[in-house]
PDB file of C-alpha atoms and ligand atoms in Angstrom:
ATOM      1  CA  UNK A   1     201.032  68.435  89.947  1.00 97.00           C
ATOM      2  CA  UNK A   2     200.411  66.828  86.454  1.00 98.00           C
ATOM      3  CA  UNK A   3     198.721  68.841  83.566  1.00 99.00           C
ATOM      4  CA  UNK A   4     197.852  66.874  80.230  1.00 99.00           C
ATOM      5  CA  UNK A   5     197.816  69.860  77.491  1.00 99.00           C
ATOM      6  CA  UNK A   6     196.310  69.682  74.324  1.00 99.00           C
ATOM      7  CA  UNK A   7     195.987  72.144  71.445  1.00 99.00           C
ATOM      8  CA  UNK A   8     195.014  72.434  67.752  1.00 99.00           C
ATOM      9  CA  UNK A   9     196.499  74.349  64.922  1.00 98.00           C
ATOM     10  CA  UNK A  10     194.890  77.820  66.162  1.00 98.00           C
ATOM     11  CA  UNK A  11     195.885  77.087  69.583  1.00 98.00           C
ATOM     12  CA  UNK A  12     199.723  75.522  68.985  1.00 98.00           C
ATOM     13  CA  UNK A  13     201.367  78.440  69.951  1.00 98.00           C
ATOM     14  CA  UNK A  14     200.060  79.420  73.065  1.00 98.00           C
ATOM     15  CA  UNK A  15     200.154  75.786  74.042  1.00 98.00           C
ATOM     16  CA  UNK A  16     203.385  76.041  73.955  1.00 98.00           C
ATOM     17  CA  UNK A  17     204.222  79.103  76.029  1.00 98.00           C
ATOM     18  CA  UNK A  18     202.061  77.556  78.754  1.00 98.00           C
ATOM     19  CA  UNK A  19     204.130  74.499  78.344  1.00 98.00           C
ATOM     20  CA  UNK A  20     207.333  76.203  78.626  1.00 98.00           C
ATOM     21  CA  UNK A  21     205.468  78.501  81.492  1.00 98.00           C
ATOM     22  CA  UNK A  22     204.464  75.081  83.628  1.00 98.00           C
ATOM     23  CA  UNK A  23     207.901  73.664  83.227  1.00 98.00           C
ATOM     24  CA  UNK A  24     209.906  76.510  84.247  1.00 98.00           C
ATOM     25  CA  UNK A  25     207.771  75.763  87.681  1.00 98.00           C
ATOM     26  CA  UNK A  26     208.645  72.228  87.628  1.00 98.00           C
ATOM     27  CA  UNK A  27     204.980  71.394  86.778  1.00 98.00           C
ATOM     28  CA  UNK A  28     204.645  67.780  84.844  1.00 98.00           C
ATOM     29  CA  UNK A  29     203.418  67.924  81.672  1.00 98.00           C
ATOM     30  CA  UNK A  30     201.717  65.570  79.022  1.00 98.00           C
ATOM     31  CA  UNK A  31     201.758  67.272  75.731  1.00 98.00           C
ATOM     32  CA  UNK A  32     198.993  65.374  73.256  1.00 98.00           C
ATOM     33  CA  UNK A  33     199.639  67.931  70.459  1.00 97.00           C
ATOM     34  CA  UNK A  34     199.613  68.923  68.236  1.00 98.00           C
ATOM     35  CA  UNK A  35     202.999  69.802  67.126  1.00 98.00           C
ATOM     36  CA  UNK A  36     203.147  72.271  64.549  1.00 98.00           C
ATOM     37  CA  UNK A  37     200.565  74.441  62.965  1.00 98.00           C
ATOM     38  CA  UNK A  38     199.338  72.270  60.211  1.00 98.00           C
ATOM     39  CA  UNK A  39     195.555  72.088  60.550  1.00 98.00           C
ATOM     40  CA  UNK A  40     194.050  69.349  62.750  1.00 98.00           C
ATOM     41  CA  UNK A  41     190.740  68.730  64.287  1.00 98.00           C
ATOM     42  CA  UNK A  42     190.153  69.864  68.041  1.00 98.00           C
ATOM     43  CA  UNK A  43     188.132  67.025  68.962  1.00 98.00           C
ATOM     44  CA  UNK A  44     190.716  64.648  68.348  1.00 98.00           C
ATOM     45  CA  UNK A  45     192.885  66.470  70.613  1.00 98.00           C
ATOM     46  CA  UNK A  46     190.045  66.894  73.681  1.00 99.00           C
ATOM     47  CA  UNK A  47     189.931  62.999  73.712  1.00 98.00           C
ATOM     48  CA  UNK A  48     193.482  61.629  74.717  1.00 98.00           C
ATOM     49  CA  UNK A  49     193.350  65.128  77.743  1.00 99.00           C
ATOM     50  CA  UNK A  50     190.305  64.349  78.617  1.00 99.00           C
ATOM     51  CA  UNK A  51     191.188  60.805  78.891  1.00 98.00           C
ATOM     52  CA  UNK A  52     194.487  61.325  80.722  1.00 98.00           C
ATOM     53  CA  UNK A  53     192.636  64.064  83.730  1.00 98.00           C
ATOM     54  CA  UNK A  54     189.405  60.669  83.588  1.00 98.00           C
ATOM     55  CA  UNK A  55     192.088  58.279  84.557  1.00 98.00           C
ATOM     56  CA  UNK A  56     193.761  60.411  86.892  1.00 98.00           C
ATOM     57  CA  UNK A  57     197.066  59.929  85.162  1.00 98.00           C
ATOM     58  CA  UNK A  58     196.987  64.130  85.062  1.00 98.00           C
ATOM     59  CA  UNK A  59     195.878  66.159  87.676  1.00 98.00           C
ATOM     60  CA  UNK A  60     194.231  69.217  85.327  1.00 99.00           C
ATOM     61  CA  UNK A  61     193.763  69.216  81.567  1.00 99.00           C
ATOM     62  CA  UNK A  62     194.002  72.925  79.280  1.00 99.00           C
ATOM     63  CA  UNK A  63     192.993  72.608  76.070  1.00 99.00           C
ATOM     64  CA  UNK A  64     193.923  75.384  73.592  1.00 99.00           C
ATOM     65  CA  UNK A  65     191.835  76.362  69.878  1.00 98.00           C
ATOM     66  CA  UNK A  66     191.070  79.270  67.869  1.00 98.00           C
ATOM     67  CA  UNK A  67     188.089  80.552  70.807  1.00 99.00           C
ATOM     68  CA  UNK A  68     188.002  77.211  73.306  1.00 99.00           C
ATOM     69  CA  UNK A  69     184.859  76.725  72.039  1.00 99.00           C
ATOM     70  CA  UNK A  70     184.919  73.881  70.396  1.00 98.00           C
ATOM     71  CA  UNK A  71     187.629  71.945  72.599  1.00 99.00           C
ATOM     72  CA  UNK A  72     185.151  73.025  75.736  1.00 99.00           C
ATOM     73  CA  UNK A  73     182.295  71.642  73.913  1.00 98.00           C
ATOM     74  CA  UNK A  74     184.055  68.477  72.838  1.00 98.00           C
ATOM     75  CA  UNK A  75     186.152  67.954  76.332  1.00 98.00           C
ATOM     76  CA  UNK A  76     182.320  68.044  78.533  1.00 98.00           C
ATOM     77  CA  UNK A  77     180.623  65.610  76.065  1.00 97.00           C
ATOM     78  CA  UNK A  78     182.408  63.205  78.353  1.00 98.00           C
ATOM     79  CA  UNK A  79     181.344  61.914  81.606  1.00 97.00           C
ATOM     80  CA  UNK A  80     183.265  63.213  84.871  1.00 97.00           C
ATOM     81  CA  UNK A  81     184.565  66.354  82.722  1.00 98.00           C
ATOM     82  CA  UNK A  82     183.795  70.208  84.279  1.00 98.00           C
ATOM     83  CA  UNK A  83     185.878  71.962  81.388  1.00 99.00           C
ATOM     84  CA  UNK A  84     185.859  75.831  81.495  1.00 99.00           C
ATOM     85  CA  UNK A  85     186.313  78.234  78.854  1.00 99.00           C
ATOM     86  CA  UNK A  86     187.876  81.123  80.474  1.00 99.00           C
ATOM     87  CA  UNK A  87     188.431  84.225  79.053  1.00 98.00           C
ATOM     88  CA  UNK A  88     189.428  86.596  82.416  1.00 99.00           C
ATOM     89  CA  UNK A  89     191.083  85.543  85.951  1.00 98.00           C
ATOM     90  CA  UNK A  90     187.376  86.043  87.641  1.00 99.00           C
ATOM     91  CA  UNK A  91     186.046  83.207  85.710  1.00 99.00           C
ATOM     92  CA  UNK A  92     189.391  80.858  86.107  1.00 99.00           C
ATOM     93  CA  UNK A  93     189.046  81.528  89.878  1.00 98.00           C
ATOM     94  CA  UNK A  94     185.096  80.567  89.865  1.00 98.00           C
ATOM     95  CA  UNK A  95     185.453  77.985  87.760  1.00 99.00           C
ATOM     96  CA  UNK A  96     187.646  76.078  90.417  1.00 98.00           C
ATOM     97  CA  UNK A  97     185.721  77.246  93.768  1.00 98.00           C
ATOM     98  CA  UNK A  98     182.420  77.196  92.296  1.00 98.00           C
ATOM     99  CA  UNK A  99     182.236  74.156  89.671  1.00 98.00           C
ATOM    100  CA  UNK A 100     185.650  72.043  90.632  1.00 98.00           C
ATOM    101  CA  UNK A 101     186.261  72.660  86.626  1.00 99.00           C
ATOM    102  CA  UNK A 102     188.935  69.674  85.880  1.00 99.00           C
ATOM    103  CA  UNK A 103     189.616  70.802  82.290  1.00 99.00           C
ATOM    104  CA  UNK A 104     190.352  74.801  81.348  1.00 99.00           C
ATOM    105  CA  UNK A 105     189.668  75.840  78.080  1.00 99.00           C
ATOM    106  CA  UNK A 106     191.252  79.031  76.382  1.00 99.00           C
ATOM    107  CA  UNK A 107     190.932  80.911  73.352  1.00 99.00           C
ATOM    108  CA  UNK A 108     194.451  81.994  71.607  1.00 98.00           C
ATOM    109  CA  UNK A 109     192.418  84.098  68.819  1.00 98.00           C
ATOM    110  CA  UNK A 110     190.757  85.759  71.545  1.00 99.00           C
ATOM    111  CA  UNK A 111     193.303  86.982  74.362  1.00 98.00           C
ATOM    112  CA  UNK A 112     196.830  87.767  74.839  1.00 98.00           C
ATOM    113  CA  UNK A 113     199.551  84.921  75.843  1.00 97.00           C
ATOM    114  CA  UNK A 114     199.804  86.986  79.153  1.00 98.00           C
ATOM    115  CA  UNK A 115     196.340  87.012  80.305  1.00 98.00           C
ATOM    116  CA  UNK A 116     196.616  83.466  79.136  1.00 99.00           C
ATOM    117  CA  UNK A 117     199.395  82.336  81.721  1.00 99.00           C
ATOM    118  CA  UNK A 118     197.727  84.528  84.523  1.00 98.00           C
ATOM    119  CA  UNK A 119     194.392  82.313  83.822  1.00 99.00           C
ATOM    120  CA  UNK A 120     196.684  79.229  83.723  1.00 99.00           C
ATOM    121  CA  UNK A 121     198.079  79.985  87.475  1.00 98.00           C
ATOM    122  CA  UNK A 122     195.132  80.918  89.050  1.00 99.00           C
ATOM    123  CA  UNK A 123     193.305  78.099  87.715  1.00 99.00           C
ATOM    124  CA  UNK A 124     195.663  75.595  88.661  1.00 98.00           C
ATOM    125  CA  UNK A 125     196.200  77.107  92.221  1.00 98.00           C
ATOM    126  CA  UNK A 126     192.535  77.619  93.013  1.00 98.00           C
ATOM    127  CA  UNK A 127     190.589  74.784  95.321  1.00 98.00           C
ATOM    128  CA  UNK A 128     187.128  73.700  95.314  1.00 98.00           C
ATOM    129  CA  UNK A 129     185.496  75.137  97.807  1.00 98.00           C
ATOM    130  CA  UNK A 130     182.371  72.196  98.419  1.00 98.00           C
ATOM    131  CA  UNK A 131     179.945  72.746 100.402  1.00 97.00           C
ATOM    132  CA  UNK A 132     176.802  73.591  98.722  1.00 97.00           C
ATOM    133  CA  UNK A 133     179.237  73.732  95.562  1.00 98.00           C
ATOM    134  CA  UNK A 134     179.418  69.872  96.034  1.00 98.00           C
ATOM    135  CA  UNK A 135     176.034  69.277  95.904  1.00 98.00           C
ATOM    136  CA  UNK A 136     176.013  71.226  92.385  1.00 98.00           C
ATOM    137  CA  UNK A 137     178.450  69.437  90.896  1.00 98.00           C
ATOM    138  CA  UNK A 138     177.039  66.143  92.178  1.00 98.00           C
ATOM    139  CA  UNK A 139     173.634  67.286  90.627  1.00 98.00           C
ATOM    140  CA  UNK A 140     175.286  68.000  87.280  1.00 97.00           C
ATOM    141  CA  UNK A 141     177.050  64.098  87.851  1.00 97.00           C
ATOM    142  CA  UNK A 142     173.815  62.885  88.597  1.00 97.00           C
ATOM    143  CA  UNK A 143     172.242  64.203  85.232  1.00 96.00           C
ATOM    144  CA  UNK A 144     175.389  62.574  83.431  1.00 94.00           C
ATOM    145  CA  UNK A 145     174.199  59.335  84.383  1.00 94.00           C
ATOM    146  CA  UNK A 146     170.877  59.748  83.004  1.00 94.00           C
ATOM    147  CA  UNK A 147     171.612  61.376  79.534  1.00 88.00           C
TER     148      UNK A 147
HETATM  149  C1  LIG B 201     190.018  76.365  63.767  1.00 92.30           C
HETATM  150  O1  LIG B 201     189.989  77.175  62.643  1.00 92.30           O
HETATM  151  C2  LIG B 201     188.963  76.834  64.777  1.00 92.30           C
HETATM  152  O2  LIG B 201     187.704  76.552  64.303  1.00 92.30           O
HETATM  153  C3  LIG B 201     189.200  76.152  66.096  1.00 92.30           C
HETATM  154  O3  LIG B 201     190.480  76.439  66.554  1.00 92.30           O
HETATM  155  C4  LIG B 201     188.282  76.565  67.240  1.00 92.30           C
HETATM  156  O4  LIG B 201     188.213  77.953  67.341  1.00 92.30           O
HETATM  157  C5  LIG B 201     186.977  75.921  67.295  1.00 92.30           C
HETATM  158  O5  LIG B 201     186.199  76.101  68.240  1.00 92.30           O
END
């Protein structure tokens, strides 16, 4: 499996522990920054992972900030994303059966670097489950096309 990860300043850190966390299970990973703590702006960071998981070049994207507000916000702007801003394993589990969420979003000023990783794994692990989930998701594609 191939993850493209992506953080800002507020999120560097725990971008990196998931990095390290992913690699240590022999996950590939894209790292588009950034790559220290010096302040940058999330939705320059959303666009080269949310590129990467469009092209299929990764199979998942996470994107890390201060709350995952903003890089959610700025990673579904663009068409084909589902990206999730998950905050508890229940939601990261969802996310996947329910919405087939290609993009997880996490907030490193608002939980701990071990939730954080336990999100990481169960989103990553967890499979759509379609059926009347796949007609959702294809209504949601469907209104893509007509914004
Ligand atoms: C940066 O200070 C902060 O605004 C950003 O990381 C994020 O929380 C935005 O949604």
């Amino acid at each position: 499996m191939k993850v493209a990860l992506g953080s800002d300043h507020a999120g560097f850190l725990m971008k990196e522990e998931i990095k390290k966390h992913l690699t240590e299970q022999k996950l590939e990973c894209f790292d588009f920054g950034t790559f220290c703590e010096n302040p940058v702006d999330y939705p320059d960071i959303a666009l080269p992972v949310v590129e990467a998981v469009r092209s299929g070049s990764a199979d998942f994207g996470i994107l890390v900030c201060g709350t995952g507000v903003g890089m959610a916000i700025a990673a579904n702007k663009y068409r084909g994303i589902r990206a999730a801003l998950c905050s508890d394993t229940f939601t990261a589990r969802c996310s996947r059966e329910h919405n087939d969420a290609n993009i997880l979003a996490l907030g490193a000023r608002v939980i701990g670097s071990g939730l954080a990783l336990e999100i990481v794994d169960i989103f990553l692990n967890t499979a759509f489950q379609g059926g009347r989930h796949q007609r959702r998701v294809e209504k949601i594609a469907l209104a893509e096309r007509r914004a």
